[in-house]
Coordinates of C-alpha atoms and ligand atoms in Angstrom, one line a residue:
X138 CA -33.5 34.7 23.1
X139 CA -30.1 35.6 20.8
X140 CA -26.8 33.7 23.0
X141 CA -25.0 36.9 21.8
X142 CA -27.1 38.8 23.9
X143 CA -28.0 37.9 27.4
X144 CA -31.0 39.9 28.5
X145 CA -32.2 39.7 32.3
X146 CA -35.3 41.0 34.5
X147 CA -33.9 41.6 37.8
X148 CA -35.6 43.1 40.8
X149 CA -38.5 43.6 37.6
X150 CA -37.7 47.3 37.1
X151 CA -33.7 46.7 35.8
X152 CA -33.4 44.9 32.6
X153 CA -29.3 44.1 32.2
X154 CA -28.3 43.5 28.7
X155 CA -24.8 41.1 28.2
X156 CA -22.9 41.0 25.5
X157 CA -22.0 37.7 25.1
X158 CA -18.9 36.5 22.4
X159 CA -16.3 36.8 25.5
X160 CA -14.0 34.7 23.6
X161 CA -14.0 37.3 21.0
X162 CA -14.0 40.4 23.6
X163 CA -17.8 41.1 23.2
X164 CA -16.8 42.5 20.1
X165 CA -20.0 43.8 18.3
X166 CA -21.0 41.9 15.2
X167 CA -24.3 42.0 13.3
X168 CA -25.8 39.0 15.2
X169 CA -24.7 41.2 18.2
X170 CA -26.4 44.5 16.7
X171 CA -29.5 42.8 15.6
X172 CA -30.0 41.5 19.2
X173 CA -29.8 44.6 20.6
X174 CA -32.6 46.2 18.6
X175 CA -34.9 43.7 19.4
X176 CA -34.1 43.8 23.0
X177 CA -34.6 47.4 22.9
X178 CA -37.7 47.3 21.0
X179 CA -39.5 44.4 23.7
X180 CA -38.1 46.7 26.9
X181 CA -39.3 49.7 25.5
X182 CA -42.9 48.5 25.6
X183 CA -42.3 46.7 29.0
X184 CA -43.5 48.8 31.6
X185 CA -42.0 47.2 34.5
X186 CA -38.9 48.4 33.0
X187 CA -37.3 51.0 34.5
X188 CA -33.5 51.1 33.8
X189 CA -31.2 48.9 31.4
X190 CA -27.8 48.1 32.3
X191 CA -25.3 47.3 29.5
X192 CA -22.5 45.3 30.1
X193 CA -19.7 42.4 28.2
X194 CA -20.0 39.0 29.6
X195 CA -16.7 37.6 31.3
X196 CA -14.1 39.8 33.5
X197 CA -11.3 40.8 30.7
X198 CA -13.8 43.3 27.7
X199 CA -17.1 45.6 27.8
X200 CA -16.6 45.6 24.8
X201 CA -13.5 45.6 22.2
X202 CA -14.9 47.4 20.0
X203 CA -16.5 46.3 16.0
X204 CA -16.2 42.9 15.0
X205 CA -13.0 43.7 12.6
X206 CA -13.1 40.7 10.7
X207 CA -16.4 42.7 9.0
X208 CA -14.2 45.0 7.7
X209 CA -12.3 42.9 5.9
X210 CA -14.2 42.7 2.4
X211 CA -16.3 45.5 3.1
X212 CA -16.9 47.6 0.4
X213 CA -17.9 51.9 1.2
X214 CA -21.5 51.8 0.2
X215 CA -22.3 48.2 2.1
X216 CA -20.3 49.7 5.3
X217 CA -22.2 52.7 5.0
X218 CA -25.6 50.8 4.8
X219 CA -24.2 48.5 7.6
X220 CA -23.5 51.8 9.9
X221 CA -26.8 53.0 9.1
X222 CA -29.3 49.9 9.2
X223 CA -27.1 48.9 12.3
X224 CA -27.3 52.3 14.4
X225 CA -27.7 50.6 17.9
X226 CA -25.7 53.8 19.3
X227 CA -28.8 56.1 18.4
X228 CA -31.2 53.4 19.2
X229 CA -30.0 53.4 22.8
X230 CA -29.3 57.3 23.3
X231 CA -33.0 57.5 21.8
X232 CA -34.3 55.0 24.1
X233 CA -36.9 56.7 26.3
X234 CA -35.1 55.1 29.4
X235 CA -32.3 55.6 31.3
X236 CA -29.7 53.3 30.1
X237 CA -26.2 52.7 32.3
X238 CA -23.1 51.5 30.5
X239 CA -21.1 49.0 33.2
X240 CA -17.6 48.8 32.0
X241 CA -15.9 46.1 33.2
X242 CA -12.8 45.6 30.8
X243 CA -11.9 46.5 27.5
X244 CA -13.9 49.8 26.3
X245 CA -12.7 49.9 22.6
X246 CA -13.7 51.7 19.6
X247 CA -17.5 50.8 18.9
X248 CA -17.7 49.9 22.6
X249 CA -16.6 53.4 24.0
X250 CA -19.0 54.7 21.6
X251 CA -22.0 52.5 22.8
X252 CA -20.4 53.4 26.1
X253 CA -20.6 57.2 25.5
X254 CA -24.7 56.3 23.7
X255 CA -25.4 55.6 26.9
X256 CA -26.8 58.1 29.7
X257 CA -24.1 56.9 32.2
X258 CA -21.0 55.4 32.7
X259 CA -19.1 53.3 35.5
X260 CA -16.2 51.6 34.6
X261 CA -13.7 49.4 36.8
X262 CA -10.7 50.8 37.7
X263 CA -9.3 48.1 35.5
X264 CA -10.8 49.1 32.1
X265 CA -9.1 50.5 29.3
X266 CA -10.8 52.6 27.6
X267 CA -9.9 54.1 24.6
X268 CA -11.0 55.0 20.7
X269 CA -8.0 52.6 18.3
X270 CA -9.8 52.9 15.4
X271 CA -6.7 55.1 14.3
X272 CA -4.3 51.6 14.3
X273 CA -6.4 50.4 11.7
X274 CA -6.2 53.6 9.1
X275 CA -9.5 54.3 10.6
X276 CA -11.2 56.5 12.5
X277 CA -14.7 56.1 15.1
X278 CA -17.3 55.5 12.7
X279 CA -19.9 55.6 15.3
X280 CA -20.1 58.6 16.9
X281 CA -17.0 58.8 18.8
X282 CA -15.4 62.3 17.2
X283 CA -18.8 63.7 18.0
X284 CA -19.8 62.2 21.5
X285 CA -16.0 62.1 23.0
X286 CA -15.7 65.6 22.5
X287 CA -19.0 66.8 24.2
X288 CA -17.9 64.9 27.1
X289 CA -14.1 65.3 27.9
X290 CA -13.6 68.5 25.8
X291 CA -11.5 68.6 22.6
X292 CA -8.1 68.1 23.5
X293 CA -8.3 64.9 25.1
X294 CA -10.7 63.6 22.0
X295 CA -8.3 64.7 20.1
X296 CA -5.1 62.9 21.7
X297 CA -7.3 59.5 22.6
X298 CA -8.8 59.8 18.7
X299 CA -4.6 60.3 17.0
X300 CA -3.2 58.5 19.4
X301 CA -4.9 55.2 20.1
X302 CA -3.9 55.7 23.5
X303 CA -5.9 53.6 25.9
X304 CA -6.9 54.9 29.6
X305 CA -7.2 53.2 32.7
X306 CA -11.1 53.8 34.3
X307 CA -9.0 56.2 36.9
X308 CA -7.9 58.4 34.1
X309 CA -11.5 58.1 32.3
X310 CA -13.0 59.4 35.3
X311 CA -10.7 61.8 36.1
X312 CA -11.3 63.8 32.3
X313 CA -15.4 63.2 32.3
X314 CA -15.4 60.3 30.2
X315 CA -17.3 58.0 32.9
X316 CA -18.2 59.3 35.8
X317 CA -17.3 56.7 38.9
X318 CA -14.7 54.0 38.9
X319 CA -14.9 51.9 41.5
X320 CA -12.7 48.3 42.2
X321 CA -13.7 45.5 40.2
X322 CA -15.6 43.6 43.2
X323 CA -17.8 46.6 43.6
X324 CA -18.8 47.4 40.0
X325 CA -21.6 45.2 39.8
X326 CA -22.8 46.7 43.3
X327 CA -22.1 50.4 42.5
X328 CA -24.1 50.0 39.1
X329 CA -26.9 47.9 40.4
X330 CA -27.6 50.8 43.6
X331 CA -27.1 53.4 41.3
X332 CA -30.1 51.3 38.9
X333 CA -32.2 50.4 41.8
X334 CA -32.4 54.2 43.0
X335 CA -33.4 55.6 39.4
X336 CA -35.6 52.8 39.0
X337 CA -37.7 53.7 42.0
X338 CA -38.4 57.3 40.1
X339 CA -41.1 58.1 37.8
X340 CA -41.1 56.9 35.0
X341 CA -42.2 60.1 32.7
X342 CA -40.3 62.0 34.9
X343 CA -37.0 59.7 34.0
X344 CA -37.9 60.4 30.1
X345 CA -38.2 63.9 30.9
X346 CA -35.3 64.2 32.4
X347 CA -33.4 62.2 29.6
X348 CA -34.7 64.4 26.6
X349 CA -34.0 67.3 28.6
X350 CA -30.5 66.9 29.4
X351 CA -29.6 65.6 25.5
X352 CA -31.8 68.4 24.2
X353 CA -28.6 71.0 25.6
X354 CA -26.5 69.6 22.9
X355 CA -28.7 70.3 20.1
X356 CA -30.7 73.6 20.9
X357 CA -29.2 76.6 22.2
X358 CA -29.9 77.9 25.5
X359 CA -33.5 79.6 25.3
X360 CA -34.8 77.2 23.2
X361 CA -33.5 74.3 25.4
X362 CA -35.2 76.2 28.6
X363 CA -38.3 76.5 26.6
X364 CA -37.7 72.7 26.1
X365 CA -37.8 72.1 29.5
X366 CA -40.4 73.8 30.9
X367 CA -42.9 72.2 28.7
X368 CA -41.9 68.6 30.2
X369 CA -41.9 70.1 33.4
X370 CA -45.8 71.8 33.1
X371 CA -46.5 68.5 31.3
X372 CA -45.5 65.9 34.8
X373 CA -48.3 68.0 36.4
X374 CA -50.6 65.9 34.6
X375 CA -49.2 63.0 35.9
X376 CA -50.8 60.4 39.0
X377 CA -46.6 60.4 39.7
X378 CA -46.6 64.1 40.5
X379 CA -49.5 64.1 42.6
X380 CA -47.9 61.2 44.6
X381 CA -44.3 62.7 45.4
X382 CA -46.0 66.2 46.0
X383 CA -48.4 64.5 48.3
X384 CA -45.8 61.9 49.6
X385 CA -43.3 64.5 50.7
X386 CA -46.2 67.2 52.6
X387 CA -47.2 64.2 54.4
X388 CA -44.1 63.2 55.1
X389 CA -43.6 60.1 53.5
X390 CA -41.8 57.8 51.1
X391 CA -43.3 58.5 47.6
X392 CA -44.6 55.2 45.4
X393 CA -44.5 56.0 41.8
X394 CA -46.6 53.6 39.7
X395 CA -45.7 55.4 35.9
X396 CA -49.3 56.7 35.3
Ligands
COA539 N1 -12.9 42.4 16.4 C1 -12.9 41.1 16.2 N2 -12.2 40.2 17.0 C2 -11.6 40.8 18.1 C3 -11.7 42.1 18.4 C4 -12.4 43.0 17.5 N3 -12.5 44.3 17.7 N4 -11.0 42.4 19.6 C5 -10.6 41.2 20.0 N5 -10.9 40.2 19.1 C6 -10.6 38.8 19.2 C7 -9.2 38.4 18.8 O1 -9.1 38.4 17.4 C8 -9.1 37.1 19.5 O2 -9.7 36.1 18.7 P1 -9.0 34.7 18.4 O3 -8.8 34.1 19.8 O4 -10.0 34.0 17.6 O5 -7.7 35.0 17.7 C9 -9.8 37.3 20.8 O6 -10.8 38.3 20.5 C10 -9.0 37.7 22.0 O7 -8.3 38.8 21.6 P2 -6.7 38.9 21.8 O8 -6.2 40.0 20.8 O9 -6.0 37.6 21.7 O10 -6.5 39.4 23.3 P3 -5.4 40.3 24.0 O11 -5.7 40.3 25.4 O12 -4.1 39.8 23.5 O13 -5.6 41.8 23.4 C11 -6.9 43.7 22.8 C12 -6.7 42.5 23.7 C13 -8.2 44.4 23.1 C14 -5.7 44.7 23.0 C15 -6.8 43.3 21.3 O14 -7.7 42.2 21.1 C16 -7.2 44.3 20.3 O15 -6.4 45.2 20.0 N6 -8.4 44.3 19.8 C17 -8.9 45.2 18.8 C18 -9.4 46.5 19.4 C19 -9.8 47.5 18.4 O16 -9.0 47.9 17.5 N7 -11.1 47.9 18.5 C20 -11.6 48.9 17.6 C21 -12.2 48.2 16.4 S1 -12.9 49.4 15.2

C-alpha cells in the first residue's frame, strides 16, 4: 500500500480512501494520482465493497488542490498527457459505486474538482472551498468550468472561477455545491451514517441509480427516461429485487446480498 494514499475496509462494505501529504495540504501529485487508480481498480472488483469515502488526512485540507510545484517546468503537450493519463476525476465519477467526497478543510482547485467527480459531498462548516486556479494565470484544468456549473448554476461558477474567491462549507451548501455541512466533530459521523445506509442497499440497484442520475447530463430527457427504464426492467432479474419486494409484503427488514 502507497503512504500517499491511505485506504481502509471498515464495517467491510465502506472502503475510505486518505489522502495522505498533510504537510503539503493533500495536494494531489502523480504518486497521489497513481494511488488512486490502483485503489479504484482493487475496490471495484471487491465485492464487499459498497461505498468509498474520500477524504485528506489531518484537520486543516481535503485537498488544496494540484501539486503546483508540477507545473513549474511543465511543458503544453507533457501537461496535457499528464491531465489525460492522470484522469482520476473520470475514474471516480465512472466508478460503478457510490463514492462520497468528506471535506474536512481546504477544497481547492483539483480537490473541488475531485470533490465535484464525486457522487456526494459533505463538507465541514470550516472548509473553504473554492476554484484558485485563476491566481496562477490558470484556470480548472480538471473539470471544474464544466462540473461547477451543472451544480450551482452559472453565475456562481462564474464568480468562484474569476474570482478565486473561497467559500465557507455554509455558503457551499447554501448554492448546491455540497449538500450538508455539519460541525467538524460530526463530519466523520454524518459521512460514515450517510455510508453505512447506502451501503446496506443493493448493490446493482446503487449502479443503477448512479448511471442513471449522470446519464441526465448527457442525454436529453426522452432518451434519459428510456435510459432508465431499461435499468429498472433489468433489477427484476436480480436475487436483490426479489428480496426487498418480498422483504417489505412480509413485512420485514430486506438483506441484499448483490446477486
Ligand atoms: N501544491 C503544492 N504545494 C502546496 C499546495 C499546492 N496546491 N497547497 C499548499 N501547498 C504546500 C505549501 O507550499 C506548503 O509547503 P511548505 O511547507 O513545504 O512550504 C504547505 O503546503 C502548507 O501550505 P501553506 O501555504 O504554508 O499553508 P497556509 O495555511 O499558509 O495557506 C493555502 C493555505 C491553501 C491558502 C495555500 O497553501 C494555498 O494557496 N495553496 C494553493 C492553493 C491553490 O492554488 N490550489 C489550486 C492549484 S491548481
Amino acid at each position: 500500500m502507497s503512504d500517499v494514499l491511505l485506504v481502509e475496509k471498515l464495517d467491510g462494505r465502506i472502503a475510505r480512501l486518505t489522502i495522505n501529504r498533510p504537510d503539503k495540504l493533500n495536494a494531489l501529485n502523480g504518486a497521489v494520482r497513481a494511488a488512486v487508480f490502483a485503489a479504484l481498480e482493487d475496490l471495484a472488483t471487491d465485492d464487499d465493497v459498497r461505498v468509498v469515502v474520500i477524504t485528506g488526512a489531518g484537520d486543516k485540507s481535503f485537498i488544496a488542490g494540484a501539486d503546483i510545484s508540477e507545473f513549474k517546468d511543465a511543458r503544453p503537450v507533457e501537461q496535457y498527457r499528464s491531465m489525460v493519463e492522470g484522469n482520476i476525476y473520470g475514474a471516480i465519477e465512472s466508478f460503478s459505486k457510490p463514492v462520497i467526497a468528506m471535506i474536512n478543510g481546504f477544497c481547492l482547485g483539483g480537490g473541488c474538482e475531485l470533490a465535484m467527480a464525486c457522487d456526494m459531498r459533505v463538507a465541514s462548516t470550516r472548509a473553504k472551498i473554492g476554484q484558485p486556479e485563476i491566481n496562477l494565470g490558470l484556470i480548472p484544468g480538471a473539470g471544474g468550468t464544466q462540473r461547477l456549473p451543472r451544480l450551482v448554476g452559472e453565475g456562481w461558477a462564474m464568480r468562484l472561477i474569476t474570482s478565486g474567491e473561497l467559500i465557507s462549507g455554509e455558503k457551499a451548501a447554501e448554492i448546491g455545491l455540497v449538500e450538508a455541512a455539519v460541525d467538524p466533530e460530526d463530519l466523520e459521523t454524518h459521512v460514515m451514517e450517510l455510508a453505512a445506509n447506502i451501503a446496506g442497499r443493493s448493490p446493482m440497484a446503487l449502479q443503477a441509480a448512479k448511471e442513471s442520475v449522470l446519464a441526465a447530463r448527457r442525454m436529453p430527457l426522452d432518451e434519459g427516461l428510456k435510459f432508465e427504464r431499461a435499468w429498472f426492467s433489468l433489477l427484476f432479474s436480480t436475487d436483490d429485487m426479489a428480496e426487498g419486494v418480498g422483504a417489505f409484503l412480509e413485512k420485514r427488514p430486506a438483506e441484499f446480498k448483490g446477486s
